[in-house]
Short mmCIF file of C-alpha atoms in Angstrom, two decimals:
data_model
loop_
_atom_site.label_atom_id
_atom_site.label_comp_id
_atom_site.label_asym_id
_atom_site.label_seq_id
_atom_site.Cartn_x
_atom_site.Cartn_y
_atom_site.Cartn_z
CA MET A 1 0.00 0.00 0.00
CA ALA A 2 1.55 3.29 -1.06
CA GLY A 3 0.66 6.89 -0.22
CA GLN A 4 1.20 9.49 -2.93
CA ARG A 5 0.66 13.27 -2.75
CA VAL A 6 -1.66 14.66 -5.44
CA GLY A 7 -3.28 17.69 -3.79
CA GLY A 8 -3.93 15.31 -0.93
CA LEU A 9 -3.16 11.62 -0.60
CA VAL A 10 -4.10 8.52 -2.54
CA TYR A 11 -3.72 5.09 -0.96
CA VAL A 12 -3.70 2.19 -3.41
CA PRO A 13 -3.61 -1.37 -2.06
CA GLY A 14 -1.03 -3.61 -3.68
CA SER A 15 -3.77 -5.96 -4.86
CA ALA A 16 -5.38 -3.27 -7.05
CA THR A 17 -4.60 -3.70 -10.75
CA ALA A 18 -6.30 -2.98 -14.03
CA ALA A 19 -7.16 -6.68 -14.23
CA SER A 20 -8.43 -6.72 -10.65
CA PRO A 21 -9.68 -3.22 -9.79
CA ALA A 22 -10.45 -2.22 -6.20
CA PRO A 23 -13.41 -0.36 -4.69
CA LEU A 24 -13.07 3.38 -4.20
CA VAL A 25 -13.68 5.49 -1.10
CA VAL A 26 -13.30 9.27 -1.32
CA CYS A 27 -12.79 10.94 2.08
CA CYS A 28 -13.85 14.53 2.84
CA HIS A 29 -12.42 16.67 5.65
CA GLY A 30 -14.31 19.27 7.65
CA MET A 31 -14.24 23.07 7.71
CA ASP A 32 -10.79 24.61 8.10
CA GLY A 33 -9.28 21.13 8.01
CA SER A 34 -7.15 19.37 5.45
CA HIS A 35 -6.78 15.95 3.93
CA LEU A 36 -4.55 15.04 6.88
CA ARG A 37 -7.61 15.01 9.16
CA VAL A 38 -9.11 12.07 7.27
CA ALA A 39 -5.88 10.44 6.07
CA PRO A 40 -5.83 7.94 8.99
CA VAL A 41 -9.30 6.74 7.99
CA ALA A 42 -8.19 6.51 4.35
CA GLN A 43 -5.18 4.42 5.40
CA ARG A 44 -7.41 2.04 7.31
CA LEU A 45 -9.79 1.68 4.37
CA ALA A 46 -6.89 1.02 2.00
CA ALA A 47 -5.68 -1.69 4.35
CA GLN A 48 -9.09 -3.29 3.82
CA GLY A 49 -8.60 -3.29 0.04
CA ALA A 50 -10.00 0.05 -1.14
CA VAL A 51 -8.39 2.75 -3.22
CA ALA A 52 -8.79 5.55 -0.69
CA VAL A 53 -8.50 9.22 -1.65
CA CYS A 54 -8.35 12.23 0.65
CA PHE A 55 -7.92 15.73 -0.76
CA ASP A 56 -7.93 19.40 0.22
CA PHE A 57 -11.02 21.44 -0.52
CA ARG A 58 -10.28 24.87 -1.95
CA GLY A 59 -10.10 27.33 0.90
CA GLY A 60 -9.48 24.59 3.45
CA GLY A 61 -6.76 24.57 6.06
CA GLY A 62 -4.21 22.48 4.20
CA ALA A 63 -0.91 23.98 3.04
CA ALA A 64 -1.61 22.73 -0.50
CA SER A 65 -5.14 24.12 -0.55
CA GLN A 66 -5.85 26.78 -3.15
CA GLY A 67 -8.06 29.78 -2.57
CA LYS A 68 -9.16 31.57 0.58
CA ALA A 69 -11.63 30.49 3.23
CA GLU A 70 -13.63 33.66 2.52
CA ASP A 71 -14.42 32.32 -0.96
CA MET A 72 -15.34 28.82 0.18
CA SER A 73 -18.88 27.51 0.46
CA VAL A 74 -20.66 24.19 0.62
CA LEU A 75 -21.26 24.47 -3.14
CA THR A 76 -17.61 25.16 -4.00
CA GLU A 77 -16.71 22.12 -1.90
CA LEU A 78 -19.39 20.09 -3.66
CA ALA A 79 -17.87 21.06 -7.01
CA ASP A 80 -14.43 20.04 -5.72
CA LEU A 81 -15.72 16.64 -4.63
CA GLU A 82 -17.57 16.08 -7.89
CA GLY A 83 -14.37 16.85 -9.79
CA VAL A 84 -12.30 14.44 -7.73
CA LEU A 85 -14.95 11.74 -7.98
CA ALA A 86 -15.18 12.09 -11.76
CA GLN A 87 -11.41 11.90 -12.14
CA VAL A 88 -10.55 9.01 -9.85
CA SER A 89 -13.53 6.90 -10.93
CA ARG A 90 -11.84 6.62 -14.33
CA TRP A 91 -8.63 5.14 -12.98
CA ASP A 92 -8.04 1.63 -14.29
CA VAL A 93 -7.32 0.31 -10.78
CA VAL A 94 -10.75 1.48 -9.56
CA ASP A 95 -13.94 -0.56 -9.71
CA ALA A 96 -16.42 2.21 -10.57
CA THR A 97 -19.35 -0.01 -9.58
CA ARG A 98 -18.21 0.05 -5.93
CA VAL A 99 -17.79 3.66 -4.84
CA ALA A 100 -18.41 5.10 -1.38
CA LEU A 101 -18.07 8.57 0.11
CA PHE A 102 -16.86 9.28 3.64
CA GLY A 103 -17.11 12.71 5.24
CA VAL A 104 -16.75 14.42 8.60
CA SER A 105 -18.54 17.58 9.79
CA LEU A 106 -18.95 20.00 6.84
CA GLY A 107 -17.31 17.37 4.63
CA GLY A 108 -20.12 15.04 5.68
CA ALA A 109 -22.72 17.51 4.42
CA VAL A 110 -20.82 17.87 1.15
CA ALA A 111 -20.55 14.09 0.76
CA ALA A 112 -24.28 13.71 1.47
CA LEU A 113 -25.17 16.28 -1.19
CA ALA A 114 -22.86 14.60 -3.71
CA ALA A 115 -24.44 11.22 -3.03
CA ALA A 116 -27.95 12.66 -3.40
CA ARG A 117 -27.04 14.30 -6.69
CA HIS A 118 -25.18 11.24 -8.05
CA PRO A 119 -27.07 8.27 -6.58
CA SER A 120 -26.21 5.90 -9.42
CA GLN A 121 -22.50 6.52 -8.89
CA VAL A 122 -22.26 6.37 -5.07
CA SER A 123 -22.97 2.91 -3.64
CA ALA A 124 -22.83 3.85 0.05
CA LEU A 125 -22.32 6.85 2.31
CA ALA A 126 -20.54 6.98 5.69
CA LEU A 127 -20.71 10.18 7.74
CA TRP A 128 -19.21 11.21 11.07
CA TYR A 129 -20.98 14.09 12.89
CA PRO A 130 -22.13 15.64 9.58
CA ALA A 131 -23.04 19.34 9.58
CA LEU A 132 -26.27 18.90 7.65
CA GLY A 133 -28.02 21.78 9.42
CA LEU A 134 -25.66 24.47 8.14
CA ALA A 135 -28.48 26.60 6.72
CA GLU A 136 -30.40 26.52 10.01
CA ASP A 137 -27.20 27.52 11.84
CA LEU A 138 -26.84 30.59 9.65
CA ARG A 139 -30.46 31.64 9.96
CA SER A 140 -30.30 31.32 13.74
CA ARG A 141 -27.35 33.71 13.79
CA PHE A 142 -28.42 36.29 11.19
CA PRO A 143 -31.99 37.58 10.72
CA THR A 144 -31.65 37.87 6.93
CA LEU A 145 -29.09 37.08 4.26
CA ALA A 146 -28.65 40.81 3.75
CA ALA A 147 -27.52 41.08 7.37
CA VAL A 148 -24.55 38.76 6.82
CA PRO A 149 -21.32 40.77 6.65
CA GLN A 150 -18.71 40.31 3.95
CA ARG A 151 -16.46 38.53 6.46
CA TYR A 152 -17.42 36.93 9.75
CA GLU A 153 -16.07 34.35 12.17
CA HIS A 154 -17.60 30.93 12.56
CA ARG A 155 -16.10 28.74 15.28
CA GLY A 156 -12.63 30.15 14.72
CA THR A 157 -12.78 30.24 10.91
CA VAL A 158 -13.20 33.48 8.99
CA LEU A 159 -15.84 32.93 6.32
CA GLY A 160 -17.09 35.16 3.54
CA ARG A 161 -20.55 36.08 2.37
CA ALA A 162 -20.31 33.46 -0.38
CA TYR A 163 -20.64 30.74 2.25
CA ALA A 164 -23.86 32.26 3.59
CA ALA A 165 -25.27 33.03 0.13
CA ASP A 166 -24.84 29.43 -1.07
CA ALA A 167 -26.14 27.86 2.14
CA TRP A 168 -29.00 30.19 3.08
CA ASP A 169 -31.77 28.45 1.13
CA LEU A 170 -30.09 25.05 0.85
CA ASP A 171 -32.29 22.36 2.37
CA VAL A 172 -29.82 19.52 2.80
CA TYR A 173 -32.35 17.30 4.58
CA ALA A 174 -34.78 17.57 1.66
CA GLU A 175 -32.05 16.82 -0.87
CA VAL A 176 -30.69 13.75 0.86
CA ALA A 177 -34.14 12.15 0.83
CA ALA A 178 -33.41 11.34 -2.82
CA TYR A 179 -30.50 9.09 -1.85
CA ARG A 180 -31.95 5.62 -1.34
CA ARG A 181 -28.76 3.65 -0.85
CA PRO A 182 -27.35 2.72 2.58
CA VAL A 183 -26.08 5.43 4.91
CA LEU A 184 -24.15 5.15 8.18
CA ILE A 185 -23.99 8.12 10.55
CA ILE A 186 -21.78 8.13 13.66
CA HIS A 187 -22.21 11.02 16.10
CA GLY A 188 -21.18 11.85 19.66
CA ASP A 189 -23.89 12.71 22.16
CA GLN A 190 -21.79 15.56 23.64
CA ASP A 191 -21.13 17.35 20.35
CA ARG A 192 -21.50 21.10 20.90
CA SER A 193 -20.53 22.14 17.36
CA VAL A 194 -22.97 19.92 15.47
CA PRO A 195 -25.63 18.65 17.87
CA LEU A 196 -26.72 15.02 17.81
CA THR A 197 -30.25 16.17 16.98
CA SER A 198 -29.08 17.06 13.47
CA SER A 199 -28.13 13.43 12.81
CA GLN A 200 -31.31 12.18 14.43
CA ARG A 201 -33.18 14.33 11.94
CA ALA A 202 -30.97 13.01 9.12
CA VAL A 203 -31.88 9.41 9.91
CA ARG A 204 -35.52 10.34 9.39
CA ALA A 205 -34.67 12.11 6.12
CA PHE A 206 -32.58 9.38 4.51
CA PRO A 207 -34.69 6.42 3.31
CA ASP A 208 -32.08 3.86 4.47
CA ALA A 209 -29.87 5.15 7.29
CA GLU A 210 -28.45 3.92 10.59
CA LEU A 211 -27.32 6.21 13.40
CA VAL A 212 -24.64 5.06 15.82
CA THR A 213 -24.40 7.28 18.91
CA VAL A 214 -21.05 7.53 20.70
CA PRO A 215 -21.58 8.21 24.41
CA GLY A 216 -19.43 11.00 25.83
CA ALA A 217 -17.93 12.02 22.47
CA GLY A 218 -17.82 15.60 21.26
CA HIS A 219 -17.06 16.97 17.81
CA GLY A 220 -14.42 14.42 16.90
CA PHE A 221 -13.35 11.01 18.12
CA GLY A 222 -10.12 10.03 19.83
CA ASP A 223 -8.41 6.87 20.95
CA GLU A 224 -10.80 3.96 21.47
CA ARG A 225 -13.81 5.95 20.21
CA TRP A 226 -11.99 6.58 16.93
CA GLU A 227 -11.14 2.88 16.68
CA ARG A 228 -14.76 1.91 17.24
CA ALA A 229 -15.96 4.44 14.67
CA VAL A 230 -13.49 3.19 12.07
CA GLY A 231 -14.45 -0.39 12.84
CA ARG A 232 -18.14 0.34 12.37
CA THR A 233 -17.39 2.17 9.13
CA VAL A 234 -15.41 -0.77 7.76
CA GLU A 235 -18.16 -3.20 8.80
CA PHE A 236 -20.78 -1.02 7.12
CA LEU A 237 -18.85 -0.83 3.84
CA ARG A 238 -18.20 -4.56 3.92
CA TRP A 239 -21.85 -5.33 4.65
CA ASN A 240 -22.83 -3.20 1.64
CA GLU A 241 -20.26 -5.02 -0.52
CA VAL A 242 -18.21 -1.92 -1.21
CA LEU A 243 -15.36 -3.65 0.60
CA ASP A 244 -14.69 -7.36 0.15
#
């Protein structure tokens, strides 16, 4: 299994060849993060036989990321993911009939939107504490879109008005209802950044979704909680025949 830098990292298991292509999992980091935040998950998935890709969204926190956070929005990140997915799905070592998306926090919302808009291409969706209620968060903070300043701080990240403009009327929960393939959501019950209630609502929105609650976990998993979350993710992808 080799890691190779291409605006992120690509992990290709040694068993993957053009004659014997491997399943694909594209991993999406959260706001102000980088591909390094999800690289450990990608490594674990590659060890299970998947071509695993993690990349930097434009305006993210990675050193190789292009653009500024003020220009980033959920829709620019969606376009980034769609571009990566279109490119890597054509690789001869990839089995394009077995493709999954994995995302954390804002990257989870982006992955969910991509799956809903490309349901024939995405076989399964795994999300950790996804920020699906981003529009509701904005509307609870600002009375109108016109009241959003050109630059403002959101949990330590300086965002621009483009983020608010693209998210204001975006009903992620309504969109994901179109995705009828299996979904796994893992969420901590002490998350103060993205409350558990958002994933409880998501389970009702997705036609085929399972929610795993992690007692005592906040916005992110560490140590044994991370191991359990990765284990459940691998089991889910294996059960859905994305992984062998």
